[in-house]
Amino acid sequence: EVQLVESGGGLVQPGGSLRLSCEASGFTFSDYWMHWVRQTPGGGLVWVSLISNDGTSITYPESVKGRFTISRDNAKDTLYLHMNSLRDEDTGVYYCARHLAYSFDYWGQGALVTVSS
Amino acid sequence: QSALTQPPSASGSLGQAVTIPCTGASVDVGGYSSVSWYQLHPGKAPRLLLYEATKRPSGVPARFSGSKSGTTASLTVSGLQAEDEAVYYCSSYTGSTNWVFGGGTSLTVL
């Protein structure tokens, strides 16, 4: 059974940093590209980043470029999202998701990140 | 404001069918076959229902079907069941390694 479990969420002040982790199991992690997706407090979904299976190809939307860094450790079956210079609008539930044919076929249950002073 | 437009709510009676539209533009829905649909229940992991507009992953019931015409994609849920009450989101690849989502449609089963 495919499982993705996020951790590392919490309350952080504007301008602060946080690192999210996503532990994968039930599939060969190193075979798959992986995403991070955020659900905003209003309920909308926002794509945050994508990393190739070997970590050599990485992309971000303009809204997080230069502030967020996606990475992975295939030996530990773990995906990461390092978030710096956090803003109020980065608040939300962060999901890791597995890539399939330009869609997101398995998701974790999410980690809540709250950016507030 | 989401890039893709969905009605905020929809409803249907048990056993009936309901269709949820997702309207985009030529740069997303109209330009790619990479439209997908997701079901979100509170507190649970989102679930992929359809990818490439019409394909169902294994384990998704045939009651869930999709279509796409021009810049509008649609999700149809047939034979509505109580557990179908959830929020449904569409998504589209937009090229240049970017994805956009709809604002979500809250489905009520009457």
Coordinates of C-alpha atoms in Angstrom, one line a residue:
Chain A
E1 CA 0.0 0.0 0.0
V2 CA 1.4 3.4 -1.0
Q3 CA 1.8 5.7 2.0
L4 CA 3.0 9.2 2.2
V5 CA 3.4 10.8 5.7
E6 CA 4.2 14.4 6.1
S7 CA 5.8 16.0 9.2
G8 CA 7.4 19.2 10.4
G9 CA 4.6 21.6 10.2
G10 CA 3.9 24.2 12.9
L11 CA 3.6 27.9 13.7
V12 CA 6.3 30.2 12.4
Q13 CA 6.7 34.0 12.4
P14 CA 6.8 35.9 9.1
G15 CA 10.3 35.8 7.7
G16 CA 11.0 32.5 9.5
S17 CA 12.0 29.1 8.2
L18 CA 10.6 25.6 8.4
R19 CA 11.5 22.2 6.9
L20 CA 8.8 19.7 6.0
S21 CA 9.5 16.0 5.5
C22 CA 7.5 13.3 3.7
E23 CA 8.3 9.7 4.3
A24 CA 7.2 7.3 1.5
S25 CA 6.5 3.6 1.7
G26 CA 4.8 0.9 -0.3
F27 CA 6.5 1.8 -3.6
T28 CA 10.0 2.3 -5.1
F29 CA 10.5 5.9 -4.1
S30 CA 13.5 6.4 -6.4
D31 CA 11.4 5.6 -9.5
Y32 CA 9.0 8.5 -9.0
W33 CA 8.9 12.3 -9.5
M34 CA 7.3 14.0 -6.5
H35 CA 5.4 17.2 -5.8
W36 CA 4.5 19.5 -2.9
V37 CA 1.0 21.0 -3.1
R38 CA -0.5 23.5 -0.6
Q39 CA -4.2 23.9 0.4
T40 CA -4.9 27.5 1.4
P41 CA -7.1 28.4 4.4
G42 CA -9.8 29.3 1.8
G43 CA -9.7 25.7 0.5
G44 CA -7.8 26.4 -2.8
L45 CA -5.0 24.2 -4.0
V46 CA -1.7 25.6 -5.1
W47 CA 1.1 23.6 -6.7
V48 CA 4.4 24.4 -4.9
S49 CA 7.2 22.3 -6.4
L50 CA 8.3 19.3 -8.4
I51 CA 11.4 17.1 -8.2
S52 CA 12.6 14.4 -10.6
N53 CA 13.1 10.9 -9.4
D54 CA 16.9 11.4 -9.2
G55 CA 16.7 15.0 -7.9
T56 CA 18.4 16.5 -10.9
S57 CA 15.3 18.3 -12.3
I58 CA 13.5 20.8 -10.0
T59 CA 10.8 23.4 -10.7
Y60 CA 8.8 25.9 -8.7
P61 CA 6.1 28.5 -9.5
E62 CA 7.3 32.1 -9.3
S63 CA 5.5 32.6 -5.9
V64 CA 8.0 30.4 -4.1
K65 CA 11.1 30.5 -6.3
G66 CA 14.1 31.6 -4.4
R67 CA 12.5 31.0 -1.0
F68 CA 11.6 27.3 -1.1
T69 CA 13.9 24.3 -1.8
I70 CA 12.6 20.9 -2.6
S71 CA 15.0 17.9 -2.2
R72 CA 15.0 14.2 -1.6
D73 CA 17.0 11.4 0.0
N74 CA 16.3 8.2 -2.0
A75 CA 18.2 6.2 0.5
K76 CA 15.8 7.2 3.2
D77 CA 12.7 7.3 1.0
T78 CA 12.1 10.8 2.1
L79 CA 11.1 14.1 0.4
Y80 CA 11.8 17.5 1.9
L81 CA 10.6 21.1 1.5
H82 CA 12.8 23.8 3.0
M83 CA 10.9 27.0 3.3
N84 CA 12.6 30.3 4.0
S85 CA 11.4 33.9 4.2
L86 CA 7.9 32.7 5.0
R87 CA 5.0 35.0 4.4
D88 CA 1.4 35.0 5.7
E89 CA 0.2 33.7 2.3
D90 CA 2.3 30.6 2.7
T91 CA -0.1 29.4 5.4
G92 CA -1.9 26.2 4.7
V93 CA -1.8 22.5 4.7
Y94 CA 1.2 21.1 2.7
Y95 CA 0.8 17.8 0.9
C96 CA 3.4 15.7 -0.7
A97 CA 2.1 13.9 -3.8
R98 CA 3.4 11.3 -6.2
H99 CA 3.6 12.2 -9.9
L100 CA 1.7 10.2 -12.5
A101 CA 1.1 11.3 -16.1
Y102 CA 1.0 15.0 -15.2
S103 CA -1.3 14.4 -12.3
F104 CA -0.9 13.6 -8.6
D105 CA -1.8 10.0 -7.9
Y106 CA -1.1 9.5 -4.2
W107 CA -1.2 12.2 -1.5
G108 CA -0.3 12.3 2.1
Q109 CA -2.6 13.6 4.8
G110 CA -0.8 16.9 5.0
A111 CA 1.2 19.1 7.4
L112 CA -0.2 22.3 8.7
V113 CA 2.0 25.4 8.4
T114 CA 0.8 28.6 10.0
V115 CA 2.7 31.8 9.3
S116 CA 1.7 34.4 11.8
S117 CA 3.2 36.9 14.3
Chain B
Q1 CA -8.7 33.6 -7.5
S2 CA -8.1 30.2 -9.0
A3 CA -6.9 29.7 -12.5
L4 CA -9.6 27.2 -13.3
T5 CA -13.3 27.9 -12.7
Q6 CA -15.6 25.5 -10.9
P7 CA -19.0 26.1 -9.3
P8 CA -18.6 26.4 -5.5
S9 CA -21.4 23.9 -4.9
A10 CA -23.4 21.1 -6.5
S11 CA -26.0 18.7 -5.3
G12 CA -27.8 15.6 -6.4
S13 CA -30.1 12.9 -4.9
L14 CA -29.0 9.5 -3.9
G15 CA -28.7 7.3 -7.0
Q16 CA -28.8 10.2 -9.4
A17 CA -26.0 11.7 -11.5
V18 CA -24.3 15.1 -11.1
T19 CA -21.8 16.8 -13.4
I20 CA -19.2 19.3 -12.3
P21 CA -17.6 21.5 -14.9
C22 CA -14.1 23.0 -14.9
T23 CA -13.5 25.9 -17.2
G24 CA -10.0 27.0 -18.2
A25 CA -8.3 28.6 -21.2
S26 CA -6.3 27.6 -24.2
V27 CA -3.1 27.7 -22.1
D28 CA -4.3 25.0 -19.7
V29 CA -7.4 22.9 -20.2
G30 CA -7.7 23.7 -23.9
G31 CA -4.1 23.1 -24.6
Y32 CA -3.4 19.8 -22.9
S33 CA -5.1 16.5 -22.3
S34 CA -3.6 16.6 -18.8
V35 CA -6.7 17.4 -16.8
S36 CA -7.2 15.5 -13.5
W37 CA -9.8 15.4 -10.8
Y38 CA -9.5 14.9 -7.0
Q39 CA -11.8 14.1 -4.2
L40 CA -11.1 15.6 -0.8
H41 CA -12.8 14.5 2.4
P42 CA -12.0 16.5 5.6
G43 CA -9.1 15.0 7.4
K44 CA -8.2 12.5 4.7
A45 CA -5.6 12.4 2.0
P46 CA -6.9 13.7 -1.3
R47 CA -7.8 11.0 -3.8
L48 CA -7.1 11.0 -7.6
L49 CA -10.3 10.1 -9.5
L50 CA -9.3 10.8 -13.1
Y51 CA -6.2 11.7 -15.0
E52 CA -5.7 12.7 -18.6
A53 CA -9.3 13.9 -18.5
T54 CA -11.0 10.5 -18.8
K55 CA -8.7 7.8 -17.3
R56 CA -9.5 6.2 -14.0
P57 CA -6.8 4.8 -11.8
S58 CA -7.3 1.3 -10.5
G59 CA -9.7 1.2 -7.6
V60 CA -11.8 4.2 -8.7
P61 CA -15.3 3.1 -9.4
A62 CA -16.7 3.4 -12.9
R63 CA -19.3 5.8 -11.5
F64 CA -16.7 8.5 -11.8
S65 CA -16.2 9.6 -15.4
G66 CA -14.7 12.5 -17.2
S67 CA -14.9 14.4 -20.5
K68 CA -13.2 17.4 -22.1
S69 CA -14.3 19.7 -24.8
G70 CA -12.3 22.7 -25.8
T71 CA -11.5 24.7 -22.6
T72 CA -14.0 22.9 -20.4
A73 CA -13.5 19.6 -18.6
S74 CA -16.2 17.8 -16.7
L75 CA -16.5 15.2 -13.9
T76 CA -19.7 13.1 -13.8
V77 CA -20.6 11.1 -10.7
S78 CA -23.3 8.6 -11.5
G79 CA -25.4 6.6 -9.0
L80 CA -24.6 9.1 -6.2
Q81 CA -23.8 7.5 -2.8
A82 CA -23.7 9.2 0.6
E83 CA -19.9 8.8 0.7
D84 CA -19.5 10.9 -2.5
E85 CA -20.2 14.0 -0.4
A86 CA -16.9 15.7 -0.5
V87 CA -15.1 18.6 -2.2
Y88 CA -13.9 18.0 -5.8
Y89 CA -11.1 19.8 -7.5
C90 CA -9.9 19.8 -11.1
S91 CA -6.3 20.5 -12.1
S92 CA -4.5 21.1 -15.4
Y93 CA -1.0 21.1 -16.6
T94 CA -0.1 24.4 -18.2
G95 CA 3.2 23.7 -19.8
S96 CA 6.5 25.1 -18.6
T97 CA 6.3 22.6 -15.7
N98 CA 3.4 24.3 -14.0
W99 CA 0.0 23.1 -12.7
V100 CA -3.2 25.0 -11.8
F101 CA -6.3 24.0 -9.9
G102 CA -9.9 24.9 -9.7
G103 CA -11.4 26.5 -6.6
G104 CA -13.2 23.3 -5.7
T105 CA -16.8 22.2 -5.8
S106 CA -18.6 21.0 -2.6
L107 CA -20.9 18.2 -3.5
T108 CA -23.9 17.5 -1.4
V109 CA -25.8 14.3 -1.7
L110 CA -29.5 14.8 -0.8

